[in-house]
CSV table of C-alpha atoms in Angstrom, one decimal:
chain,number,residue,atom,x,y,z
U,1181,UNK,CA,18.2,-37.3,7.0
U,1182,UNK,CA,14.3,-37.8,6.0
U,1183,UNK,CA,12.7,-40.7,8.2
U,1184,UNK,CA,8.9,-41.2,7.4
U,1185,UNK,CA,5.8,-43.4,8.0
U,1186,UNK,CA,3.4,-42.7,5.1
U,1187,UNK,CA,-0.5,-43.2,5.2
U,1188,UNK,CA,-0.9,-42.3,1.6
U,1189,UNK,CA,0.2,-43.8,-1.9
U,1190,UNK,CA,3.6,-42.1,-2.8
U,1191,UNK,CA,5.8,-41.9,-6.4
U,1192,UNK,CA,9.4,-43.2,-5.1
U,1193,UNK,CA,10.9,-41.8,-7.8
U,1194,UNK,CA,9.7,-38.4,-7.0
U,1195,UNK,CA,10.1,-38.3,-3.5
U,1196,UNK,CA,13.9,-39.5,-4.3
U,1197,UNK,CA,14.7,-36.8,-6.6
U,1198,UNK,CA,13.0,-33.6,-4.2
U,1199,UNK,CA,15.0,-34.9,-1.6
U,1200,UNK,CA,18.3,-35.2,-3.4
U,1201,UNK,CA,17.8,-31.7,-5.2
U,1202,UNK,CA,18.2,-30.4,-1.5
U,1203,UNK,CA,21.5,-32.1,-0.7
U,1204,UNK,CA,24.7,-30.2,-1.4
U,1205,UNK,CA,25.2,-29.8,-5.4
U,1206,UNK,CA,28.2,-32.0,-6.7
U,1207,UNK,CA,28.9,-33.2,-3.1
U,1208,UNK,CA,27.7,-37.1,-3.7
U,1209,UNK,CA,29.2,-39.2,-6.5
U,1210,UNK,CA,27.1,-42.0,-5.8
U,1211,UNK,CA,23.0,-42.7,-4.5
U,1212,UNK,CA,22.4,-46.1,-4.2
U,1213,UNK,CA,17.7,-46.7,-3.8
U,1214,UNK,CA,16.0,-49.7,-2.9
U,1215,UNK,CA,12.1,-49.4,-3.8
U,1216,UNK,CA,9.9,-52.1,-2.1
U,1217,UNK,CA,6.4,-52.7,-4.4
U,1218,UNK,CA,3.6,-54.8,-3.6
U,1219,UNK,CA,3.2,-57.4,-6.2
U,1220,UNK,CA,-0.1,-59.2,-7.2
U,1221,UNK,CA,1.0,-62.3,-6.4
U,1222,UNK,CA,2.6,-64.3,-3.2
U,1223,UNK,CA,3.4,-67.9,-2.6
U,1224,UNK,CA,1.4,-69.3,-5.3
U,1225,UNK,CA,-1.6,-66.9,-4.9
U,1226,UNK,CA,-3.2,-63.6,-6.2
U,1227,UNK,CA,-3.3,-60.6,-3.7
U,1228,UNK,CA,-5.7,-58.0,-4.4
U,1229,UNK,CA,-4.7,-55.9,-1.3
U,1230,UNK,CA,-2.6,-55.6,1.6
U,1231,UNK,CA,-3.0,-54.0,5.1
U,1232,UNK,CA,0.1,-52.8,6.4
U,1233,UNK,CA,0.1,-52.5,10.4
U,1234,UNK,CA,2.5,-50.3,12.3
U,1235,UNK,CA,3.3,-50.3,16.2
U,1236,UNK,CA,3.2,-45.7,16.1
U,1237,UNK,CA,6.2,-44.9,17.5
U,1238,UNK,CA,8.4,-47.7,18.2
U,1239,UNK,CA,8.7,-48.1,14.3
U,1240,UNK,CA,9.7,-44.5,13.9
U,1241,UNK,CA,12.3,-44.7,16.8
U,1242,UNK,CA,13.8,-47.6,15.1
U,1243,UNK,CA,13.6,-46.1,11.8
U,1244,UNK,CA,15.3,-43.3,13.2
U,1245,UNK,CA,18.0,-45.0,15.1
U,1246,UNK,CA,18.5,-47.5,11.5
U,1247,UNK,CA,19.5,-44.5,9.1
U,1248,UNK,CA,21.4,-42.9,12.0
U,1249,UNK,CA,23.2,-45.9,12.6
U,1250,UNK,CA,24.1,-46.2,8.9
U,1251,UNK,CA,24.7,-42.3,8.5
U,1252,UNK,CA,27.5,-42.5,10.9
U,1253,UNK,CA,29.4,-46.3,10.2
U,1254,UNK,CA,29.5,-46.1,6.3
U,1255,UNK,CA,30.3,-41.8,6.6
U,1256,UNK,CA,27.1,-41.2,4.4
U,1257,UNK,CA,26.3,-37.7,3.3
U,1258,UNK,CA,22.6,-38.3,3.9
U,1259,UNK,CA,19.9,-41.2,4.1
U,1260,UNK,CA,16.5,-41.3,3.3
U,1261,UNK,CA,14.0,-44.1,4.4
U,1262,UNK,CA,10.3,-43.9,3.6
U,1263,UNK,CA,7.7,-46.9,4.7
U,1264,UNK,CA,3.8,-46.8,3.5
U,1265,UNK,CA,1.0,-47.9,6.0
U,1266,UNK,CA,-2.3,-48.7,6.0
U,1267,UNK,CA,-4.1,-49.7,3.1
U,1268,UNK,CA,-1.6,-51.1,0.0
U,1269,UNK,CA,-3.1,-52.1,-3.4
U,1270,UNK,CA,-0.5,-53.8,-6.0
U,1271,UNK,CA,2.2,-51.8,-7.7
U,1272,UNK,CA,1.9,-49.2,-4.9
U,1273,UNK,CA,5.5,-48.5,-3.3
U,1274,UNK,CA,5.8,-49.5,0.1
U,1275,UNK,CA,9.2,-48.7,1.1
U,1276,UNK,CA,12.1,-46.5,-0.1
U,1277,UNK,CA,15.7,-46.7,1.5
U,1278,UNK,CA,18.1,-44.4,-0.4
U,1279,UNK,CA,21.9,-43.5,0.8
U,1280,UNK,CA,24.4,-40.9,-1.0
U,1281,UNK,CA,27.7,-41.1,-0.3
U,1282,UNK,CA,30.8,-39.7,-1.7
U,1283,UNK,CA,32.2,-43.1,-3.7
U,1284,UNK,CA,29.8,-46.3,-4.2
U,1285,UNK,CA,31.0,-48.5,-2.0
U,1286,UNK,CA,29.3,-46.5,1.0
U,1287,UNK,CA,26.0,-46.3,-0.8
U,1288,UNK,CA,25.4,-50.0,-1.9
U,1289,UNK,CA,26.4,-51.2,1.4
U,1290,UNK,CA,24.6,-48.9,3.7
U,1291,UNK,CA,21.1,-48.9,1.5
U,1292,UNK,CA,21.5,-53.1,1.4
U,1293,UNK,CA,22.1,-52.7,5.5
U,1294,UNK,CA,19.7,-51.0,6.1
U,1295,UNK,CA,17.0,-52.6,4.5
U,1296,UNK,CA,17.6,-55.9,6.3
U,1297,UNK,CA,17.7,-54.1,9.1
U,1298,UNK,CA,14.6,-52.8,8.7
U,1299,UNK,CA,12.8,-55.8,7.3
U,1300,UNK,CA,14.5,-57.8,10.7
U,1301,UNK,CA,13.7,-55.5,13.1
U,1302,UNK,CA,11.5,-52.9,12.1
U,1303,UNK,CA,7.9,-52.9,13.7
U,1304,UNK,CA,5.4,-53.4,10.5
U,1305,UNK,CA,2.4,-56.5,10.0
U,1306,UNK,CA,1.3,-57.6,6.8
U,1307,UNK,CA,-2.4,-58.7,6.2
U,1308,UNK,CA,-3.1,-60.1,3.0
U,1309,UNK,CA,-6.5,-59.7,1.2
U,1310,UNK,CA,-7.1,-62.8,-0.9
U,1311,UNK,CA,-10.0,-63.9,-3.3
U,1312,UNK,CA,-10.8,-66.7,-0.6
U,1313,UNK,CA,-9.7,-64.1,2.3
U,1314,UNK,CA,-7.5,-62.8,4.3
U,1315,UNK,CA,-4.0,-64.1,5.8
U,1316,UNK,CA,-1.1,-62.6,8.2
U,1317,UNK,CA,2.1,-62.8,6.2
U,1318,UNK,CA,4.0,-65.1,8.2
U,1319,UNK,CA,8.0,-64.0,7.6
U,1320,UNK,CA,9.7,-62.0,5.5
U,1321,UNK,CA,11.6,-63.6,2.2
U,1322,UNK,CA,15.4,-64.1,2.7
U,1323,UNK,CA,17.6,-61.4,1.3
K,1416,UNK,CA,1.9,-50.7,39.9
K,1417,UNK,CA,-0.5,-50.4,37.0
K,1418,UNK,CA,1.0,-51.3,33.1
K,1419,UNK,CA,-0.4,-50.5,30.0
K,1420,UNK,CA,-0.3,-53.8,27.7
K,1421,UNK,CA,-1.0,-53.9,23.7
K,1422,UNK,CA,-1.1,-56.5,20.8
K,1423,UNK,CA,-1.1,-56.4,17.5
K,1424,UNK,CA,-1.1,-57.7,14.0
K,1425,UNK,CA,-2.3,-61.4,14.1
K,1426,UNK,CA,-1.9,-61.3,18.0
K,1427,UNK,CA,-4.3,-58.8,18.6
K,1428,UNK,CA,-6.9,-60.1,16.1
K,1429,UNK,CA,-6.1,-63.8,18.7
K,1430,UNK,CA,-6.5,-61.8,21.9
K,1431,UNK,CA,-9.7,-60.0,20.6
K,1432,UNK,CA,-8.6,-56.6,22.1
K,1433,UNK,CA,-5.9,-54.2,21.5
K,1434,UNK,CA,-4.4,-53.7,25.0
K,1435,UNK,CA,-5.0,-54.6,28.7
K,1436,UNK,CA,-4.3,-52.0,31.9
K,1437,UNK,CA,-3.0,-54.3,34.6
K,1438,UNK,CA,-2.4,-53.9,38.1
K,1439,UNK,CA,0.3,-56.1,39.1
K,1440,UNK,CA,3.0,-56.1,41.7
K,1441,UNK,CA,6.7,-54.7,41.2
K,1442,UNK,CA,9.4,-56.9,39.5
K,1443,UNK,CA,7.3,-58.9,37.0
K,1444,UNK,CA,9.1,-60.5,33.9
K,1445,UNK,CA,7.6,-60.3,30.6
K,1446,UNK,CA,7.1,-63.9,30.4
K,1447,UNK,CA,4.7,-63.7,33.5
K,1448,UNK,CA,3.3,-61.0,31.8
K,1449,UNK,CA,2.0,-62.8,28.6
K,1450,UNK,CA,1.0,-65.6,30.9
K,1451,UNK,CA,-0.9,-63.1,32.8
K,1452,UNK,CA,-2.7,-62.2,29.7
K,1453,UNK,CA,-2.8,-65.5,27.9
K,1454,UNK,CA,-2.7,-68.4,29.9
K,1455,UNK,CA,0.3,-69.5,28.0
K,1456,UNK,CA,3.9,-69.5,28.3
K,1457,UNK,CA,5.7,-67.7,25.8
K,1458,UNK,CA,6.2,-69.9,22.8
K,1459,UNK,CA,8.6,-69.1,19.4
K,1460,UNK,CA,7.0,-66.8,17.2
K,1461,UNK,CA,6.0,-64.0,19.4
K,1462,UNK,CA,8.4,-61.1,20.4
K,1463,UNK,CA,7.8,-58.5,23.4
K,1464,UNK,CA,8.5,-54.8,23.7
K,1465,UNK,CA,8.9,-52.4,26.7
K,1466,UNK,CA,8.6,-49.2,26.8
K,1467,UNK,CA,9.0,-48.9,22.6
K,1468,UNK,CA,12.2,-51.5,22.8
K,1469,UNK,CA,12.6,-55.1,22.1
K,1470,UNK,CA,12.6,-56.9,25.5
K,1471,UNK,CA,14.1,-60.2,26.8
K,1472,UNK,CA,11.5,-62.4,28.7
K,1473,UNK,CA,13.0,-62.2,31.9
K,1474,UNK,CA,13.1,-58.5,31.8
K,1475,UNK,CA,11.2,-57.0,34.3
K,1476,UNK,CA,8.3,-54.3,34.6
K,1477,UNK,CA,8.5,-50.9,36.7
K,1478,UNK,CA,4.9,-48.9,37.3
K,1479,UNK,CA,4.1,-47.2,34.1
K,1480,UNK,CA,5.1,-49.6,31.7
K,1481,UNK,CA,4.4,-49.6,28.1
K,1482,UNK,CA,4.2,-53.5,27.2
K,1483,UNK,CA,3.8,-55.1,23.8
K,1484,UNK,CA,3.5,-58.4,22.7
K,1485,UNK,CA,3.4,-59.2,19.1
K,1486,UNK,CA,4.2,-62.1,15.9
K,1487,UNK,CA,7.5,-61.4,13.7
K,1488,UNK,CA,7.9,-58.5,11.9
K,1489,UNK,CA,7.0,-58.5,8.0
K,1490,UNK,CA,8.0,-55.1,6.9
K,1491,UNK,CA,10.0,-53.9,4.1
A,258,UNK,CA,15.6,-54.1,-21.1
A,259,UNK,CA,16.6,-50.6,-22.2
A,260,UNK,CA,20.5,-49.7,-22.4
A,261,UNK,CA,21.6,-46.1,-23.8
A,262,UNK,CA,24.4,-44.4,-24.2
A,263,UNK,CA,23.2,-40.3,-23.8
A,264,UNK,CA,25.1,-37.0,-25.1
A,265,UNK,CA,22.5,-34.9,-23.1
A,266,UNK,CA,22.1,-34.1,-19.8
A,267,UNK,CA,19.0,-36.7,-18.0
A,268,UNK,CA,17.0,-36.9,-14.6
A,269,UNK,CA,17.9,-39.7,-13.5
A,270,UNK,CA,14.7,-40.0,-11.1
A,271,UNK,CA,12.4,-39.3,-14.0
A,272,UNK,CA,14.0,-41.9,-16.1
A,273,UNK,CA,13.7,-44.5,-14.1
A,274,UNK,CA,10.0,-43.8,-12.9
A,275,UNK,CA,9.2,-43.6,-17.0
A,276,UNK,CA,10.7,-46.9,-17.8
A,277,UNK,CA,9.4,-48.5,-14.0
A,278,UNK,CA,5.7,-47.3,-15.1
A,279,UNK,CA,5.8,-49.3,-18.5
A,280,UNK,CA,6.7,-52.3,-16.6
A,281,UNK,CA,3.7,-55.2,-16.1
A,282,UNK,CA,1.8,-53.6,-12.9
A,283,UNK,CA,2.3,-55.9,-10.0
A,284,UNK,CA,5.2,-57.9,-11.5
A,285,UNK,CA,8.4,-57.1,-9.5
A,286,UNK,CA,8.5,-56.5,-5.5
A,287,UNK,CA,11.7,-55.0,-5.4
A,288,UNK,CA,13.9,-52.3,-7.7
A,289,UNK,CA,17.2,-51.6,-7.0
A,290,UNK,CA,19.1,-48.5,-8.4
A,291,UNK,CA,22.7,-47.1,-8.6
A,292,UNK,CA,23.4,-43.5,-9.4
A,293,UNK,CA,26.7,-42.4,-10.1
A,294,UNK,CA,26.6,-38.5,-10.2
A,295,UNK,CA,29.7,-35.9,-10.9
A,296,UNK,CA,31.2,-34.4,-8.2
A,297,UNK,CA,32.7,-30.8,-8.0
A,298,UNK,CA,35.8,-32.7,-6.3
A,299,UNK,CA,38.2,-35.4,-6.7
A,300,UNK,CA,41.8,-36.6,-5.4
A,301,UNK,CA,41.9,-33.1,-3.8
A,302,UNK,CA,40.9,-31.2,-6.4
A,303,UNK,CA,38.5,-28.9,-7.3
A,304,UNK,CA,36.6,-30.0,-11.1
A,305,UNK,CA,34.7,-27.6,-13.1
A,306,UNK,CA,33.9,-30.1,-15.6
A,307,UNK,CA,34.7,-33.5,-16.7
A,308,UNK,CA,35.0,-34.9,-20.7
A,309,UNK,CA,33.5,-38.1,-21.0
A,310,UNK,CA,35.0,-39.9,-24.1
A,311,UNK,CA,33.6,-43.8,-25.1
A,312,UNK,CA,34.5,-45.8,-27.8
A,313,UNK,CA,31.3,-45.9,-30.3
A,314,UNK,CA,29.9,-49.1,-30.8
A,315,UNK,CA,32.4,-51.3,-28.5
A,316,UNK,CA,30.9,-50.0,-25.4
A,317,UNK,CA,27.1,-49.7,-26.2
A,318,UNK,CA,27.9,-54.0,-27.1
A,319,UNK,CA,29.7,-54.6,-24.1
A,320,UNK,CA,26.5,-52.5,-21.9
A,321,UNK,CA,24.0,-54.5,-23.8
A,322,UNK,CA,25.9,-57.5,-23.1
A,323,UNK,CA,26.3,-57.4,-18.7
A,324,UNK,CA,22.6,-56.3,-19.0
A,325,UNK,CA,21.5,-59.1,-20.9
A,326,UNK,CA,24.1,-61.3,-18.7
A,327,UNK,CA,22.6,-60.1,-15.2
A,328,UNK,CA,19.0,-60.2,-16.4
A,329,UNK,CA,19.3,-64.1,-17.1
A,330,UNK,CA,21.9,-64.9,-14.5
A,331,UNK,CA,20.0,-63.5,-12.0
A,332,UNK,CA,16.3,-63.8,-13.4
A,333,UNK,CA,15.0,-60.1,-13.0
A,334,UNK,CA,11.8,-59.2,-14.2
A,335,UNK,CA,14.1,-56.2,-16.3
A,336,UNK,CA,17.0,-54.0,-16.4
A,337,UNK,CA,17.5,-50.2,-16.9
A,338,UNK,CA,21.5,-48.9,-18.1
A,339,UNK,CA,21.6,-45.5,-19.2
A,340,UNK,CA,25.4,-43.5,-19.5
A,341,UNK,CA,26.2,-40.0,-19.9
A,342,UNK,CA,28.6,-39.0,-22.6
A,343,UNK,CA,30.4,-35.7,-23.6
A,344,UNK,CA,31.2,-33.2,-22.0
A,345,UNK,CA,29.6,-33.4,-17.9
A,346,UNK,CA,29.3,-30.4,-15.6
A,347,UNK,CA,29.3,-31.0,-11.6
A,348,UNK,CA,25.7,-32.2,-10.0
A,349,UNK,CA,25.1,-33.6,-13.7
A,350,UNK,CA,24.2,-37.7,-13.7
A,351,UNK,CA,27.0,-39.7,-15.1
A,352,UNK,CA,25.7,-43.3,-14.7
A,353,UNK,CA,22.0,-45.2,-13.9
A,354,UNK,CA,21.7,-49.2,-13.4
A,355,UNK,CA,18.3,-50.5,-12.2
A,356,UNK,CA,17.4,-53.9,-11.6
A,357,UNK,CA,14.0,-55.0,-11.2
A,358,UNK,CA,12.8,-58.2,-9.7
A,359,UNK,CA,10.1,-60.3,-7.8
A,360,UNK,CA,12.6,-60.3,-4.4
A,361,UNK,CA,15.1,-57.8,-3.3
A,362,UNK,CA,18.2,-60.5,-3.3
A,363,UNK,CA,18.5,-60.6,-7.3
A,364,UNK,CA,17.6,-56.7,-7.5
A,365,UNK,CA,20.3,-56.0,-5.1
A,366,UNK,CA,22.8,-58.5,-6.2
A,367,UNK,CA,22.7,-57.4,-10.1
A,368,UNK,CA,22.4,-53.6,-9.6
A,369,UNK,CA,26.0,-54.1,-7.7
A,370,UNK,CA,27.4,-56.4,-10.2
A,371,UNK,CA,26.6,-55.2,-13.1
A,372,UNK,CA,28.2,-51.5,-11.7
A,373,UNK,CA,30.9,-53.4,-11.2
A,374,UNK,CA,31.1,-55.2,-14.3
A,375,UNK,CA,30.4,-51.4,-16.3
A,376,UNK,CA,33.5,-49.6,-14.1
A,377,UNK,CA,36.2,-52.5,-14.6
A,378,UNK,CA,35.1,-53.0,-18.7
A,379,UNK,CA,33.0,-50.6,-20.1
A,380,UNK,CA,35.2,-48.1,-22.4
A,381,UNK,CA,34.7,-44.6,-21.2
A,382,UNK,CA,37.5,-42.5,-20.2
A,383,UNK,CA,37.1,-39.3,-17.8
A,384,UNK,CA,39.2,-35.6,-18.3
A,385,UNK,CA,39.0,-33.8,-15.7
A,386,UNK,CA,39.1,-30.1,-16.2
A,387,UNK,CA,40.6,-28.4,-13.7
A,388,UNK,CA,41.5,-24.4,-12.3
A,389,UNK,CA,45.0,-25.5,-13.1
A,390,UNK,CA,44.4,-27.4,-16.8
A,391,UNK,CA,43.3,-31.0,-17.4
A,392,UNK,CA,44.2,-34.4,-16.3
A,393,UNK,CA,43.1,-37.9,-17.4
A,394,UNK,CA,41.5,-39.6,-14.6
A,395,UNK,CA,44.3,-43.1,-14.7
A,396,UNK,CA,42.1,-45.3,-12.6
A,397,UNK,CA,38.8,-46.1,-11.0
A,398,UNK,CA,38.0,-45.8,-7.2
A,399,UNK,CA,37.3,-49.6,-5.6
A,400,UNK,CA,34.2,-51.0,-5.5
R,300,UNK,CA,46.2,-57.1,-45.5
R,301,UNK,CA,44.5,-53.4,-44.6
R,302,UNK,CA,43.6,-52.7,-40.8
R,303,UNK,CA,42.1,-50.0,-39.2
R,304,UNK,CA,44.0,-48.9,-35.8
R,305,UNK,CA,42.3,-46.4,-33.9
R,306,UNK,CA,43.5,-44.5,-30.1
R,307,UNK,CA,41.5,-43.5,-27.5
R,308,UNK,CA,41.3,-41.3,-24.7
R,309,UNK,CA,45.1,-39.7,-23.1
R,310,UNK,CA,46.8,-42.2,-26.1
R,311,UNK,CA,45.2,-40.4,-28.5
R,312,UNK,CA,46.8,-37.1,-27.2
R,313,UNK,CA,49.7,-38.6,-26.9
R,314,UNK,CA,50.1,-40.4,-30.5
R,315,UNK,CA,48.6,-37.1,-31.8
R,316,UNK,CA,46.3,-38.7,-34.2
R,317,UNK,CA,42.7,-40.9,-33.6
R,318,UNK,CA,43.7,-43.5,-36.3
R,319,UNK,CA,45.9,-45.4,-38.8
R,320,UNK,CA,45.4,-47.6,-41.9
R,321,UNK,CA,47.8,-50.0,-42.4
R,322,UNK,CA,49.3,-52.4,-45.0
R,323,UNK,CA,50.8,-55.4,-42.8
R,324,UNK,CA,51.5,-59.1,-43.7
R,325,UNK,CA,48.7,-61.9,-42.4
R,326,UNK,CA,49.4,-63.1,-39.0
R,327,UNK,CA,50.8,-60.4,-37.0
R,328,UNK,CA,49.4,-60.2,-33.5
R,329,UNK,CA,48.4,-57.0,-31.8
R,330,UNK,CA,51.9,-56.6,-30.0
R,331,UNK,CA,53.7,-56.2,-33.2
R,332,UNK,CA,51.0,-53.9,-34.3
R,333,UNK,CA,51.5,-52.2,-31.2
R,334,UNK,CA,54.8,-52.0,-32.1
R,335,UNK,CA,54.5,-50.6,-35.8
R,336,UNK,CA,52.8,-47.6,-34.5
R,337,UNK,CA,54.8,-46.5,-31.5
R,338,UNK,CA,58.1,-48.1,-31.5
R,339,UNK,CA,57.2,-49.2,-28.2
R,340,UNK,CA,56.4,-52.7,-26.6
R,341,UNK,CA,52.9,-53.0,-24.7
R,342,UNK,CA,53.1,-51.6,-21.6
R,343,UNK,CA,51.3,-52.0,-18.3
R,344,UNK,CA,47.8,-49.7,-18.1
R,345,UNK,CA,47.8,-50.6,-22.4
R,346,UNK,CA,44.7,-52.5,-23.4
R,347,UNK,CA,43.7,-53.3,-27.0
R,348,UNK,CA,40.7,-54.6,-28.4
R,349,UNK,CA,40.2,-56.1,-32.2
R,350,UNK,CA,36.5,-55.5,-33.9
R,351,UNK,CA,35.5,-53.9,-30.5
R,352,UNK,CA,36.2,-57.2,-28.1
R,353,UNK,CA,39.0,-56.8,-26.1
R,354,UNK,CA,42.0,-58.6,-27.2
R,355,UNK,CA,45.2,-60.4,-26.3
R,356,UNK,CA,48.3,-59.0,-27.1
R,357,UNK,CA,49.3,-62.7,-28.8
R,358,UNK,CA,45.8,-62.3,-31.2
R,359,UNK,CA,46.4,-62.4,-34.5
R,360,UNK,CA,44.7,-59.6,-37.1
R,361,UNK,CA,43.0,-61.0,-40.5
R,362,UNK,CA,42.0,-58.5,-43.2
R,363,UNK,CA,39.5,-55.7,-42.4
R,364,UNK,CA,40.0,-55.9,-38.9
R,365,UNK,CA,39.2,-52.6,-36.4
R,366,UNK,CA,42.3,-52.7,-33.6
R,367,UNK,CA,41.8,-50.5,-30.8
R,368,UNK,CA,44.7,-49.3,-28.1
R,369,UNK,CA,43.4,-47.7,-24.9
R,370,UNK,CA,44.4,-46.8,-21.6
R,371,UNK,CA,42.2,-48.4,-18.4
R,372,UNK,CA,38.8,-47.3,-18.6
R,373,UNK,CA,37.4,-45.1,-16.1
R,374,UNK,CA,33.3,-44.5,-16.8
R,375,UNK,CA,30.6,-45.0,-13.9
């Protein structure tokens, strides 16, 4: 299990594929990934930058306890969940969740889980830099 | 007993500090907490925490508490 | 949209960072991916190798189709389907669907379905090759 | 009228052969060229297709047409 807060810009794809080339050869038939990316654009306006706020170490114990959860219910064979802070420019990754499990049902329901779970419980602030300023994102977009 | 009380996000940029130290006496809720701090009563939109874990508003405080007050979580 | 059917053995990670990083900067918010990989085990079984047979032509139309389907249906930003062929060893990547949009509900929603869709009509057949000889695999685990 | 038939997967092993071309009046439907090849009527876990879009075993072939029979498929 790989839980992680990340102050730096990351490649998903990358980080994805180091971790699974550590995981048992020919022991998962299925990996199901959810990449989070900042976009240049929300609710009608352009955002040339975000700052993403953490509370240190409430959000890693809930991180924690989220894959762990999801590791034992859906009988994963291992999880992954990766969340950027502080500054976030568009097309930068912010968050990875990523779950391998034997057959796909396991995968696609755990990595969906536990992304709502963490965008509904998991300590993190938005700040949006605008042309005309800045603004707290407010709430997150349904899922 | 003394707490240890932080803000953040749009909170803390509102309170125009990062955390308070409070002495206060034994048994406080969290709700007489924030209207310790703010003058208010705890309205929709902001959450607490003690200790690292979401808290109800009638929990109470023991001596050495970690408190945090905050707005809804935007992560992900 | 890219959809292709692939004799050779592919890094499944590196694929889809490729065809993420030609993709309008700033344009989609969420990516969701499935990975189906070959296990060294099935229905008890040890497998040394698997034979994956498709029908040329019919099944390239009818991956080009659910992509095209799920991209309008569900309005993503774009769609990856790439699907190995031939003969497969264990660890090796069998199938990748990727679903690009501006909010996670249509990425997750179409990655899922059109998996689904690709398992209960897509025309590949699996041989398994085992210590003891070879079997056909007869039917597909549920979703 | 000329058709192309072709098998695929374990049906292929088990009719021995990939394909057949075959003379048959206008009309017949994929059942009775089901029929022509293996003596057999459809079974369950049989599927056919006709110019590579699955089919109905009451379809009818024209001239030219590619049949396919198949077991379920199994990629992903």
């Amino acid at each position: 299990m790989k839980v992680e807060i990340r102050p730096e810009a990351y490649d998903p794809w990358v980080e994805i594929g180091a971790y699974q080339a550590a995981l048992p050869a020919g022991s998962y038939g299925a990996s199901a990934v959810f990449v989070g990316t900042m976009r240049d654009f929300n609710e009608g306006d352009d955002v040339e930058s975000m700052l993403l706020e953490h509370y240190p170490g409430m959000t890693e114990q809930q991180l924690e306890e989220l894959a762990q959860n999801s590791l034992k219910y859906h009988g994963l064979i291992d999880v992954m969940v990766l969340h950027r802070v502080g500054e976030v420019r568009p097309n930068d990754p912010i968050v990875v969740v990523a779950a391998w499990s034997a057959h796909r049902k396991a995968a696609f329901d755990a990595c969906r889980e536990m992304m709502e779970n963490l965008k509904s419980v998991a300590t993190f602030w938005k700040k949006e830099q605008l042309k005309e300023g800045v603004r707290w994102v407010e709430k997150n977009t349904a899922g | 007993m003394r707490i240890s009380v932080m803000y953040f996000a749009s909170l803390r940029e509102q309170m125009g500090r990062d955390s308070d130290q409070l002495d206060l006496e034994e048994g406080v809720t969290m709700a007489e907490i924030w209207q310790k701090v703010s003058d208010q009563c705890p309205q929709e939109n902001l959450l607490c925490s003690r200790n690292k874990e979401y808290a109800q508003w009638d929990d109470t405080a023991v001596d050495g508490d970690e408190i945090a007050f905050f707005p809804p979580v935007t992560g992900g």
